[in-house]
Short mmCIF file of C-alpha atoms in Angstrom, two decimals:
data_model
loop_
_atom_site.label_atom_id
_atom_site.label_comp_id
_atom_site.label_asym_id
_atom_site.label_seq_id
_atom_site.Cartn_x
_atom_site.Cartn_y
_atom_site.Cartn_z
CA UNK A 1 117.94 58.78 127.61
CA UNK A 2 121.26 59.56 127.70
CA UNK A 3 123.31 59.26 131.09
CA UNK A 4 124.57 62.19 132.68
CA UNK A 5 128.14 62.94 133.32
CA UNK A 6 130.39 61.54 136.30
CA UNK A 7 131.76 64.96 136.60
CA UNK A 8 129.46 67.67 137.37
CA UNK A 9 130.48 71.36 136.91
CA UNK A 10 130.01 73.42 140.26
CA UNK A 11 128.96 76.62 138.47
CA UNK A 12 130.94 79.38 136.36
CA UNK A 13 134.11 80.02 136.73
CA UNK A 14 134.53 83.03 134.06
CA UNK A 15 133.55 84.59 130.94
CA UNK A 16 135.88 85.67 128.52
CA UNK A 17 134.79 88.92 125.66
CA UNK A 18 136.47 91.04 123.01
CA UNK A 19 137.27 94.84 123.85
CA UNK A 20 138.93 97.70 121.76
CA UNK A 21 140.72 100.13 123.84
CA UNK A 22 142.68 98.61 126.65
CA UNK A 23 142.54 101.94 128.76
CA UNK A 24 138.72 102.45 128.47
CA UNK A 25 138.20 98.78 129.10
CA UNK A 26 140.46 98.98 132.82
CA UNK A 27 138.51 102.28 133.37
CA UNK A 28 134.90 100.84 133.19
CA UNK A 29 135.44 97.32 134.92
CA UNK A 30 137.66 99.43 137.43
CA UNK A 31 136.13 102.52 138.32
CA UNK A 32 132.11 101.59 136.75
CA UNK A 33 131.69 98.36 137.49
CA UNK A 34 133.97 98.47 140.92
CA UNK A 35 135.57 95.06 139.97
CA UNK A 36 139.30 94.53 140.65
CA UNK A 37 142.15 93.77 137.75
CA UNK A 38 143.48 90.60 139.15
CA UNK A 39 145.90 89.65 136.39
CA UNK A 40 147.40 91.60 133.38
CA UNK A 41 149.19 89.45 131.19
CA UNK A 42 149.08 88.42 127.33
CA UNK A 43 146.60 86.45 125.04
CA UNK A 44 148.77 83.20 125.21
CA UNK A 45 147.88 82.28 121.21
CA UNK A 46 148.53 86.12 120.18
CA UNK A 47 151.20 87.76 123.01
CA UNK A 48 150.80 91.01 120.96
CA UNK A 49 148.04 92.04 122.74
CA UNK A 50 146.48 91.96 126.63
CA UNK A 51 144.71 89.79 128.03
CA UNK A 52 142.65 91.32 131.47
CA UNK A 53 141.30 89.70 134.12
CA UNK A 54 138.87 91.55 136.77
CA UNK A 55 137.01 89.65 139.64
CA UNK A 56 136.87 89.76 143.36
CA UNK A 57 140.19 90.73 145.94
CA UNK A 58 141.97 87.41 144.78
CA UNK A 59 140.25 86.88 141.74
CA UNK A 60 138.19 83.83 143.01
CA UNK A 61 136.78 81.53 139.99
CA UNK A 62 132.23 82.74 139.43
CA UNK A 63 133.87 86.43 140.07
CA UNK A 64 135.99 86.49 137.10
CA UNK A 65 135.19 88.60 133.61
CA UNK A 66 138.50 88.67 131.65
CA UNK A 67 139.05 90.79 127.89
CA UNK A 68 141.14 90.12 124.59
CA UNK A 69 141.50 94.36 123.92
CA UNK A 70 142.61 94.49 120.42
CA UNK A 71 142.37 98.75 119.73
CA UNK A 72 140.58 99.47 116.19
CA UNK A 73 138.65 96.15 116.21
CA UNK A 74 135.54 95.95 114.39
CA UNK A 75 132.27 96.09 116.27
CA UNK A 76 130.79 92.21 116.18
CA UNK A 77 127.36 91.45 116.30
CA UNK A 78 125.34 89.64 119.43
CA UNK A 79 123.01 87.66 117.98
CA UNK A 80 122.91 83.26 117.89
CA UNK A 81 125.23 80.75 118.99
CA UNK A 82 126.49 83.34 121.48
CA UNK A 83 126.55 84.18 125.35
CA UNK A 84 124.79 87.02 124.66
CA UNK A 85 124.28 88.94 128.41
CA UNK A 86 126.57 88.36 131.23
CA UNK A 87 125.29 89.04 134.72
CA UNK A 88 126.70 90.03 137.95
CA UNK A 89 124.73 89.64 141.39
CA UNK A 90 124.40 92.73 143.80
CA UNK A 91 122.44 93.15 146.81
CA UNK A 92 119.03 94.17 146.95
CA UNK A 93 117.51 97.51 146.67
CA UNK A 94 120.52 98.92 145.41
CA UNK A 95 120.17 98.87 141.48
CA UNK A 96 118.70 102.82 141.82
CA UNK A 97 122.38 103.80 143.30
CA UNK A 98 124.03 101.88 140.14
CA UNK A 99 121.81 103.73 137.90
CA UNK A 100 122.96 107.09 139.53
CA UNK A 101 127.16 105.46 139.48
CA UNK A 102 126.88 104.41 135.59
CA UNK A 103 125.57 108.35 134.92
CA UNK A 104 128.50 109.62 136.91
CA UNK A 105 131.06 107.74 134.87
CA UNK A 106 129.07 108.34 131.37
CA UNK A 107 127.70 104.86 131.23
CA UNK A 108 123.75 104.78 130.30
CA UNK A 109 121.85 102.06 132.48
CA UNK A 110 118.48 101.64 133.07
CA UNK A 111 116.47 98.78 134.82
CA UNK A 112 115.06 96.10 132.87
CA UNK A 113 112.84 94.09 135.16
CA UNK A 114 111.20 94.78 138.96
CA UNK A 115 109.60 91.35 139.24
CA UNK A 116 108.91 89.92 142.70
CA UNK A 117 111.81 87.64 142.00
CA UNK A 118 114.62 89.63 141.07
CA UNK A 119 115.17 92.74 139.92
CA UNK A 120 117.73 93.69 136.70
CA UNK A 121 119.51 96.66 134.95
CA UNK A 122 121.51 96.34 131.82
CA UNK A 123 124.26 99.00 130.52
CA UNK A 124 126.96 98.35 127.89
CA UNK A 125 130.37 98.80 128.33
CA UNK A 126 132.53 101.19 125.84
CA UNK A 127 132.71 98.37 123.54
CA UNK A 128 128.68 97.85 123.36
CA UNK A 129 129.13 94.74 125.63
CA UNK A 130 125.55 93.79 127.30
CA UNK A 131 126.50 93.88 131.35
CA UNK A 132 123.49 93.33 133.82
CA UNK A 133 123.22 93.47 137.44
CA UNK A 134 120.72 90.97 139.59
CA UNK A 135 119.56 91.43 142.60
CA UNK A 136 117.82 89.46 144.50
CA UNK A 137 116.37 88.73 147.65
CA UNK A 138 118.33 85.32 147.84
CA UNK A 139 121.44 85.86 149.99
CA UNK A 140 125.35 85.87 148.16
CA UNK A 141 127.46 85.12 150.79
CA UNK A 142 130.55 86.41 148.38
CA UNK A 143 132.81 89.23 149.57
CA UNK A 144 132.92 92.19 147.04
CA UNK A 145 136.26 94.07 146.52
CA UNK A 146 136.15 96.69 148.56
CA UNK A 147 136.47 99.59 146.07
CA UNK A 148 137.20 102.92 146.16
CA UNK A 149 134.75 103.63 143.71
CA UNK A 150 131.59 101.22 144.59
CA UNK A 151 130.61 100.61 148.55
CA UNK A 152 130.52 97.42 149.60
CA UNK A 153 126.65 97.39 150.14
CA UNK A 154 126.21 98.25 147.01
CA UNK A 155 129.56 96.31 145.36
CA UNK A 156 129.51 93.49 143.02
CA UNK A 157 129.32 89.61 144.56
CA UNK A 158 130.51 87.85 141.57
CA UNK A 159 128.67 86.51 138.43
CA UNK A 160 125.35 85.64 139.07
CA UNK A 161 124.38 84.35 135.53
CA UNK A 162 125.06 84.05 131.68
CA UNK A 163 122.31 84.05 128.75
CA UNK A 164 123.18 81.74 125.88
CA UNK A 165 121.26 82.60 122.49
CA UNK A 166 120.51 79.72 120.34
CA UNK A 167 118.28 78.89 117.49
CA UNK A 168 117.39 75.10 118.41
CA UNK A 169 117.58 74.89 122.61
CA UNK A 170 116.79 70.94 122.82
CA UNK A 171 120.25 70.25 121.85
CA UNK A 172 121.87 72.54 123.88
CA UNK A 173 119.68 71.81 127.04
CA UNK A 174 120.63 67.95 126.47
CA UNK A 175 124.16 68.77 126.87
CA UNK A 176 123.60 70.91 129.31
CA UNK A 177 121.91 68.59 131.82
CA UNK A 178 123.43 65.19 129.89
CA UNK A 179 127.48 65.90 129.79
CA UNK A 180 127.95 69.15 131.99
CA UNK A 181 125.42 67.70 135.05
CA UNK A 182 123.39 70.97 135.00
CA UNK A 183 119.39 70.48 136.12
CA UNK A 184 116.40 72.57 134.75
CA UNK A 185 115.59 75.02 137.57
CA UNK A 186 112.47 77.20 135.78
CA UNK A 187 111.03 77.65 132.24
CA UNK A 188 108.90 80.73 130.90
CA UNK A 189 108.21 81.21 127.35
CA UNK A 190 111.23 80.36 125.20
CA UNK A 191 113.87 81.14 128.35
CA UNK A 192 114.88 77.93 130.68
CA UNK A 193 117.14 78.54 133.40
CA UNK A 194 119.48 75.67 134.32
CA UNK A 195 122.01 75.58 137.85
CA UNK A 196 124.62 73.72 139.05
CA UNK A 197 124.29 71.72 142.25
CA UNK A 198 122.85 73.65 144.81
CA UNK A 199 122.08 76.80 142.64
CA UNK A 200 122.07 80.73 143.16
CA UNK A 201 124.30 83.38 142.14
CA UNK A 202 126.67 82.12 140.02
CA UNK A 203 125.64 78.71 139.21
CA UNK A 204 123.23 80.01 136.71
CA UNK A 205 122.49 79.56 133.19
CA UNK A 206 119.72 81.14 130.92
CA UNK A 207 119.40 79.57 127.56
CA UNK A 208 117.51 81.38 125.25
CA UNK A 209 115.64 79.96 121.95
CA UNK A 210 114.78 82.09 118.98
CA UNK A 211 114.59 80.99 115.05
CA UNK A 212 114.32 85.08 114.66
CA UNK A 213 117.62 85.87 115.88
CA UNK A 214 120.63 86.50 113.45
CA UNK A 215 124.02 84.93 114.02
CA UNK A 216 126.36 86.70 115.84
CA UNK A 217 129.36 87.92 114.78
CA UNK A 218 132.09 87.66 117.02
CA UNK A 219 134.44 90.51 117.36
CA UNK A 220 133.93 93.67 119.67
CA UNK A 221 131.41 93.74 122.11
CA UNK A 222 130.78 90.77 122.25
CA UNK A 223 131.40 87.44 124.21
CA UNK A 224 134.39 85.30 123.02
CA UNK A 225 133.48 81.74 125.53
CA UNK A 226 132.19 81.39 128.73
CA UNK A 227 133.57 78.79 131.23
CA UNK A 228 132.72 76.35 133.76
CA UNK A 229 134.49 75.50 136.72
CA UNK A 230 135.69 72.35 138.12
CA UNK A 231 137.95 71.72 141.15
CA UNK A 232 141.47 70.61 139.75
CA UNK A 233 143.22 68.90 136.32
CA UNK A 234 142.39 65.58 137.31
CA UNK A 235 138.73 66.12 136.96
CA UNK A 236 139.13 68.37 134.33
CA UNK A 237 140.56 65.26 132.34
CA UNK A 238 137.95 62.62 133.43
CA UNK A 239 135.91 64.86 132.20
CA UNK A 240 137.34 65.54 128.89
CA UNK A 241 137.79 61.83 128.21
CA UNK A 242 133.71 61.54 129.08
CA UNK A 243 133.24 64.38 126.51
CA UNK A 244 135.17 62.99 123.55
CA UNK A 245 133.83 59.30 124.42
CA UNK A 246 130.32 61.26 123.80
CA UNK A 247 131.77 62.78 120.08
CA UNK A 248 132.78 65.73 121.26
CA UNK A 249 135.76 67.21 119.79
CA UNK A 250 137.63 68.53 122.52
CA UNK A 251 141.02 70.19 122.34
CA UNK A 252 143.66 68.82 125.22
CA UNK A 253 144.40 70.87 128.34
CA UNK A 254 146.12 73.72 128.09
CA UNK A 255 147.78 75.64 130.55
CA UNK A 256 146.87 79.18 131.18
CA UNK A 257 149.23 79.45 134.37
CA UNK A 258 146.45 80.72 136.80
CA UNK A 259 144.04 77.52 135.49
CA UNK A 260 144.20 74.64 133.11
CA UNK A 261 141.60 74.80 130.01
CA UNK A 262 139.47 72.31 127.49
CA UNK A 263 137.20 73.67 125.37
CA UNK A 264 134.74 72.87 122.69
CA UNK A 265 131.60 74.30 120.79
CA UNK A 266 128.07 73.14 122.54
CA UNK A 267 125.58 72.16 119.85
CA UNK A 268 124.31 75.74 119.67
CA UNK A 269 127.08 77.52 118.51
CA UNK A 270 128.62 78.77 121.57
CA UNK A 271 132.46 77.98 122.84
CA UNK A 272 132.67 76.72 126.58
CA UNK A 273 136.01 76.17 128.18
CA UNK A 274 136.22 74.18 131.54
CA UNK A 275 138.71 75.82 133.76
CA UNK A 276 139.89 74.55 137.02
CA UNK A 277 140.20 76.27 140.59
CA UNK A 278 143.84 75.90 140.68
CA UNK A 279 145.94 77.48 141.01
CA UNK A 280 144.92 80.74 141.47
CA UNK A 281 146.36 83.90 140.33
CA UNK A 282 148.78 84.78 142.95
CA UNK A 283 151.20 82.12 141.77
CA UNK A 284 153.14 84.89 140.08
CA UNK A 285 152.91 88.74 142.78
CA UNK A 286 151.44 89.50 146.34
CA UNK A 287 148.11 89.21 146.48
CA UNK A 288 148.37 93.35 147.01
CA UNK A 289 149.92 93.65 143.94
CA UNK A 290 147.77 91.58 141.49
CA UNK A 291 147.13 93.60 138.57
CA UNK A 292 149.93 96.38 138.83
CA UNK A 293 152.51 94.88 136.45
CA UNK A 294 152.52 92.68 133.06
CA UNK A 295 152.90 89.10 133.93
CA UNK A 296 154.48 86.51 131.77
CA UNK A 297 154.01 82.72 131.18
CA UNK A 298 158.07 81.33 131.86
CA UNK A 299 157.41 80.29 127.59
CA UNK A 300 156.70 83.81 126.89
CA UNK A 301 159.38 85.27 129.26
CA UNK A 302 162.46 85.20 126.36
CA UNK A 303 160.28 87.38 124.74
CA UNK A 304 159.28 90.11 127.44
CA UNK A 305 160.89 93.01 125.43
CA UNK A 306 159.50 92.20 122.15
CA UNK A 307 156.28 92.35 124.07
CA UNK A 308 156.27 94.94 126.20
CA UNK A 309 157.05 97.15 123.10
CA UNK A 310 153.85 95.69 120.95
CA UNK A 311 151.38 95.98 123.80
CA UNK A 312 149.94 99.73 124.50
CA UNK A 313 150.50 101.21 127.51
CA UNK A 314 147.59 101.25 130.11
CA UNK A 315 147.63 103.16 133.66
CA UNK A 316 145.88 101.49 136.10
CA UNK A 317 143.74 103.30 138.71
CA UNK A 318 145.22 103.24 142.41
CA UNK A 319 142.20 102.00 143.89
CA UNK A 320 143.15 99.28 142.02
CA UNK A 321 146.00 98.49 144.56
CA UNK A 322 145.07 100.44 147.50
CA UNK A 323 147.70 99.53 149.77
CA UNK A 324 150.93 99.69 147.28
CA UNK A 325 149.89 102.41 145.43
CA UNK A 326 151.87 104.94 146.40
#
């Protein structure tokens, strides 16, 4: 048996998908889903377009669902070696109030499951994006944004869990438990849920096993990686160095200014990053004013003009930034 990891991830720390228009992206994570836009900056590797970030008040890592909207993209395909449903925990007994939200704002939602254990209702963002919403008897001590849009007893806690789609699971479980220190939590038909450490909300991950799916196609609508947290850069690279001295191929770290990143492909297909805690996205405005303006990496700064002129314009909702907006 193989020995697991000295590092240990403590849960997710975001998931990262592909959107079309930037505008109706903002206005469904915004105004649907109640989450807050934390960040607006650039896709580092392609500064011609946006990359989003929504999440909780400060954009704390296991709240965080960020976007690469590139308008006129085609629609990809969910399907194998993907994350294939990303979940967010609410409380319980409110999924019949999102039902009645979603069909206020033109979104289509309906509720999935009503077992004893939790309860779920899936909807799709503009781009087709799967999007359910847990709850759960179990208690998420997370603070939702307080939203203009969503009540807080209602509101979004943060992720609760991702599904990963894969043909052959073993492999993917191994690594899973083996080199990211995850344990094997439940197991129904072809579905095993893993957690990290302690468990619950957030530390969740479902992976899925079926020879019946077709790949998926990554492009719109779907998920681009999903990552895993871990408290700072100097476990991030005792990490790494465990990973490639397993035969991984992982890249080096790279800085995203608001986290540093590795990444690599599990056996399954699907791209994980591991993303640290630090330093948090108010490095760069107010913690009132994340989201209002397009930030810059100091590399990328030379080039703000060039950028600000390829990039489409996007209003952002006030609720966004309650206490600035006006």
């Amino acid at each position: 048996m193989t020995a697991q990891a000295a590092a240990e991830t403590q849960g997710l720390h975001h998931v990262t998908a592909i959107a079309g228009d930037p505008q109706k992206n903002i206005d469904f994570y915004i105004t649907g889903l109640g989450l807050r836009l934390v960040k607006k900056t650039v896709n580092f590797d392609d500064p011609g377009t946006y990359h989003l970030y929504y999440g909780d008040e400060a954009g704390r890592p296991g709240s965080l669902m960020t976007f690469f909207p590139w308008r006129g993209i085609q629609r990809g395909r969910i399907g194998a070696g993907q994350s294939t449903s990303t979940a967010f925990s609410v409380p319980a007994g409110s999924l019949g109030w999102w039902v009645d939200h979603f069909a206020s704002v033109g979104a289509e939602a309906r509720i999935t499951s009503t077992s004893s254990s939790e309860e779920r209702l899936l909807v799709h963002d503009p781009d087709g994006l799967q999007i359910e919403l847990v709850a759960t008897d179990e208690h998420d001590p997370r603070d939702p944004w307080d939203s203009a849009s969503v009540p807080a007893e209602h509101a979004v806690r943060g992720q609760h869990s991702s599904v990963l789609t894969v043909r052959d699971a073993e492999r993917t479980l191994a690594l899973m438990t083996n080199d990211l220190g995850m344990h094997v939590v439940e197991q129904e038909g072809n579905r095993t849920r893993l957690a990290a450490g302690a468990g619950g909300p957030g530390a969740l991950v479902d992976v899925h096993a079926s020879n019946l799916v077709q790949p998926g196609l990554t492009a719109g609508g779907t998920v681009h990686h999903i990552a895993f947290r871990v408290p700072d850069q100097a476990t991030q690279q005792q990490w790494r160095d465990e990973l490639v001295s397993r035969g991984h191929q992982v890249t080096e770290i790279l800085d995203r200014q608001y986290f540093t990143s590795i990444y690599f492909r599990e056996p399954g297909g699907v791209l994980f990053e591991i993303a640290t805690d630090t330093p948090g996205f108010d490095i760069d405005e107010p913690l009132l004013e994340l989201g209002r303006s397009l930030k810059l990496p100091p590399w990328l700064e030379p080039s703000r003009e060039a950028i600000e002129h390829a990039v489409i314009p996007v209003r952002i909702p006030e609720e966004n930034n309650p206490e600035v907006a006006a």
